[in-house]
């Protein structure tokens, strides 16, 4: 056996110990965001369901580029910029939103799994600190990130990025600063109704920052995790364009992969 073959086998063995990718949303096979249009209810192809968006063309809301990914992630070829603009209203709702849903038959809603993603923002088109933003959430909101002023809070603004279970804060950054990549993994035990959080900044390996919290209503049909953002309207605070950057999106089971970006493509080929 050649040395290169032995090395490949060794690497695969390490990846197998770390975890098995159940679903890959890292945009590596996309030519552009227009590829999202290939999906429909009648033609369910690709890694994402694309239907929660405004009335404009896809490039108003999602664009792909190597400049939009965590530069420390060597597995992802590109990242995605999600944009809320004046047309980002879905299905007649008053909330601005742009979200993607995993398209898969894999068991991403059973047993213990890890939902990975990295997120960043910039000074240009910065998300408002005066409105509630629900980010990377499940339909029942049993776990999610939130940013900005949360409905019912005192004051006018909140610069914190918070992680919640059952809409209660379990962990937060006091300020979501521009040009910093934040890496997350939701540790979800669907059988045990427990959720924990892994986190790191930049290129550092993930570390558990919240041990699994019990009593969480971990309910999912496998098609209701929303990668993206929903912004609640607030009287007196007009809308402005907002950009959110995502990369390194995948779901795995087994032991968690702590390296940013996750296992390479060789893992499941």
mmCIF file of N, CA and C in Angstrom, residues 4-49:
data_model
loop_
_atom_site.group_PDB
_atom_site.id
_atom_site.type_symbol
_atom_site.label_atom_id
_atom_site.label_comp_id
_atom_site.label_asym_id
_atom_site.label_seq_id
_atom_site.Cartn_x
_atom_site.Cartn_y
_atom_site.Cartn_z
ATOM 1 N N UNK A 4 0.678 7.417 0.701
ATOM 2 C CA UNK A 4 -0.462 8.338 0.649
ATOM 3 C C UNK A 4 -1.755 7.632 1.006
ATOM 4 N N UNK A 5 -1.875 6.368 0.595
ATOM 5 C CA UNK A 5 -3.072 5.605 0.917
ATOM 6 C C UNK A 5 -3.154 5.331 2.407
ATOM 7 N N UNK A 6 -1.986 5.011 3.008
ATOM 8 C CA UNK A 6 -1.951 4.771 4.436
ATOM 9 C C UNK A 6 -2.337 6.021 5.213
ATOM 10 N N UNK A 7 -1.817 7.181 4.743
ATOM 11 C CA UNK A 7 -2.146 8.436 5.407
ATOM 12 C C UNK A 7 -3.622 8.734 5.304
ATOM 13 N N UNK A 8 -4.206 8.508 4.123
ATOM 14 C CA UNK A 8 -5.634 8.757 3.946
ATOM 15 C C UNK A 8 -6.455 7.875 4.873
ATOM 16 N N UNK A 9 -6.036 6.604 4.983
ATOM 17 C CA UNK A 9 -6.759 5.691 5.868
ATOM 18 C C UNK A 9 -6.657 6.147 7.314
ATOM 19 N N UNK A 10 -5.465 6.635 7.687
ATOM 20 C CA UNK A 10 -5.279 7.110 9.056
ATOM 21 C C UNK A 10 -6.168 8.303 9.345
ATOM 22 N N UNK A 11 -6.212 9.245 8.391
ATOM 23 C CA UNK A 11 -7.049 10.420 8.575
ATOM 24 C C UNK A 11 -8.511 10.030 8.690
ATOM 25 N N UNK A 12 -8.950 9.097 7.874
ATOM 26 C CA UNK A 12 -10.344 8.657 7.938
ATOM 27 C C UNK A 12 -10.647 8.042 9.299
ATOM 28 N N UNK A 13 -9.669 7.314 9.843
ATOM 29 C CA UNK A 13 -9.864 6.720 11.143
ATOM 30 C C UNK A 13 -10.043 7.773 12.217
ATOM 31 N N UNK A 14 -9.249 8.859 12.138
ATOM 32 C CA UNK A 14 -9.381 9.942 13.110
ATOM 33 C C UNK A 14 -10.738 10.601 12.985
ATOM 34 N N UNK A 15 -11.159 10.867 11.731
ATOM 35 C CA UNK A 15 -12.454 11.522 11.523
ATOM 36 C C UNK A 15 -13.591 10.671 12.063
ATOM 37 N N UNK A 16 -13.452 9.345 11.883
ATOM 38 C CA UNK A 16 -14.525 8.464 12.332
ATOM 39 C C UNK A 16 -14.683 8.521 13.840
ATOM 40 N N UNK A 17 -13.539 8.693 14.556
ATOM 41 C CA UNK A 17 -13.611 8.803 15.999
ATOM 42 C C UNK A 17 -14.313 10.096 16.384
ATOM 43 N N UNK A 18 -14.032 11.185 15.637
ATOM 44 C CA UNK A 18 -14.587 12.483 15.990
ATOM 45 C C UNK A 18 -16.090 12.539 15.785
ATOM 46 N N UNK A 19 -16.584 11.976 14.712
ATOM 47 C CA UNK A 19 -18.010 12.051 14.456
ATOM 48 C C UNK A 19 -18.318 11.719 13.013
ATOM 49 N N UNK A 20 -19.577 11.467 12.740
ATOM 50 C CA UNK A 20 -20.027 11.145 11.399
ATOM 51 C C UNK A 20 -20.965 12.239 10.920
ATOM 52 N N UNK A 21 -20.660 12.819 9.766
ATOM 53 C CA UNK A 21 -21.502 13.878 9.221
ATOM 54 C C UNK A 21 -22.807 13.271 8.716
ATOM 55 N N UNK A 22 -23.912 13.760 9.273
ATOM 56 C CA UNK A 22 -25.237 13.316 8.842
ATOM 57 C C UNK A 22 -25.768 14.168 7.701
ATOM 58 N N UNK A 23 -25.425 15.440 7.737
ATOM 59 C CA UNK A 23 -25.909 16.391 6.722
ATOM 60 C C UNK A 23 -24.860 17.484 6.565
ATOM 61 N N UNK A 24 -24.559 17.837 5.309
ATOM 62 C CA UNK A 24 -23.506 18.804 4.998
ATOM 63 C C UNK A 24 -24.105 20.033 4.329
ATOM 64 N N UNK A 25 -24.057 21.167 5.017
ATOM 65 C CA UNK A 25 -24.581 22.411 4.464
ATOM 66 C C UNK A 25 -23.512 23.447 4.226
ATOM 67 N N UNK A 26 -22.288 23.022 3.898
ATOM 68 C CA UNK A 26 -21.158 23.943 3.823
ATOM 69 C C UNK A 26 -21.006 24.675 2.487
ATOM 70 N N UNK A 27 -21.978 24.557 1.600
ATOM 71 C CA UNK A 27 -22.009 25.301 0.331
ATOM 72 C C UNK A 27 -20.856 24.941 -0.613
ATOM 73 N N UNK A 28 -20.141 23.854 -0.345
ATOM 74 C CA UNK A 28 -18.987 23.518 -1.163
ATOM 75 C C UNK A 28 -19.345 23.134 -2.593
ATOM 76 N N UNK A 29 -20.544 22.625 -2.804
ATOM 77 C CA UNK A 29 -20.941 22.181 -4.143
ATOM 78 C C UNK A 29 -21.761 23.224 -4.892
ATOM 79 N N UNK A 30 -21.870 24.425 -4.347
ATOM 80 C CA UNK A 30 -22.660 25.476 -4.983
ATOM 81 C C UNK A 30 -21.789 26.314 -5.922
ATOM 82 N N UNK A 31 -22.306 26.564 -7.117
ATOM 83 C CA UNK A 31 -21.659 27.508 -8.023
ATOM 84 C C UNK A 31 -21.991 28.935 -7.615
ATOM 85 N N UNK A 32 -23.236 29.162 -7.266
ATOM 86 C CA UNK A 32 -23.697 30.452 -6.748
ATOM 87 C C UNK A 32 -24.973 30.204 -5.950
ATOM 88 N N UNK A 33 -25.486 31.253 -5.330
ATOM 89 C CA UNK A 33 -26.724 31.086 -4.562
ATOM 90 C C UNK A 33 -27.908 30.752 -5.458
ATOM 91 N N UNK A 34 -27.781 31.003 -6.767
ATOM 92 C CA UNK A 34 -28.856 30.646 -7.698
ATOM 93 C C UNK A 34 -29.142 29.150 -7.684
ATOM 94 N N UNK A 35 -28.177 28.346 -7.241
ATOM 95 C CA UNK A 35 -28.399 26.900 -7.143
ATOM 96 C C UNK A 35 -29.512 26.574 -6.155
ATOM 97 N N UNK A 36 -29.782 27.471 -5.222
ATOM 98 C CA UNK A 36 -30.878 27.243 -4.276
ATOM 99 C C UNK A 36 -32.223 27.171 -4.986
ATOM 100 N N UNK A 37 -32.326 27.833 -6.138
ATOM 101 C CA UNK A 37 -33.581 27.834 -6.895
ATOM 102 C C UNK A 37 -33.917 26.474 -7.489
ATOM 103 N N UNK A 38 -32.954 25.562 -7.522
ATOM 104 C CA UNK A 38 -33.209 24.232 -8.063
ATOM 105 C C UNK A 38 -34.164 23.440 -7.162
ATOM 106 N N UNK A 39 -34.204 23.836 -5.884
ATOM 107 C CA UNK A 39 -35.094 23.136 -4.958
ATOM 108 C C UNK A 39 -36.515 23.669 -5.078
ATOM 109 N N UNK A 40 -37.489 22.762 -4.972
ATOM 110 C CA UNK A 40 -38.904 23.128 -4.848
ATOM 111 C C UNK A 40 -39.587 21.983 -4.124
ATOM 112 N N UNK A 41 -40.839 22.188 -3.728
ATOM 113 C CA UNK A 41 -41.571 21.101 -3.074
ATOM 114 C C UNK A 41 -41.745 19.921 -4.021
ATOM 115 N N UNK A 42 -41.800 20.198 -5.315
ATOM 116 C CA UNK A 42 -41.955 19.129 -6.305
ATOM 117 C C UNK A 42 -40.617 18.526 -6.718
ATOM 118 N N UNK A 43 -39.513 19.233 -6.423
ATOM 119 C CA UNK A 43 -38.184 18.785 -6.834
ATOM 120 C C UNK A 43 -37.216 19.040 -5.681
ATOM 121 N N UNK A 44 -37.233 18.156 -4.697
ATOM 122 C CA UNK A 44 -36.502 18.379 -3.452
ATOM 123 C C UNK A 44 -35.062 17.888 -3.590
ATOM 124 N N UNK A 45 -34.243 18.731 -4.222
ATOM 125 C CA UNK A 45 -32.846 18.394 -4.495
ATOM 126 C C UNK A 45 -31.935 19.360 -3.743
ATOM 127 N N UNK A 46 -30.679 18.941 -3.580
ATOM 128 C CA UNK A 46 -29.710 19.785 -2.912
ATOM 129 C C UNK A 46 -29.802 19.689 -1.398
ATOM 130 N N UNK A 47 -28.904 20.376 -0.688
ATOM 131 C CA UNK A 47 -28.860 20.266 0.778
ATOM 132 C C UNK A 47 -29.833 21.175 1.511
ATOM 133 N N UNK A 48 -30.484 22.107 0.782
ATOM 134 C CA UNK A 48 -31.339 23.077 1.475
ATOM 135 C C UNK A 48 -32.719 23.201 0.844
ATOM 136 N N UNK A 49 -33.702 23.405 1.720
ATOM 137 C CA UNK A 49 -35.014 23.891 1.297
ATOM 138 C C UNK A 49 -34.951 25.417 1.297
#
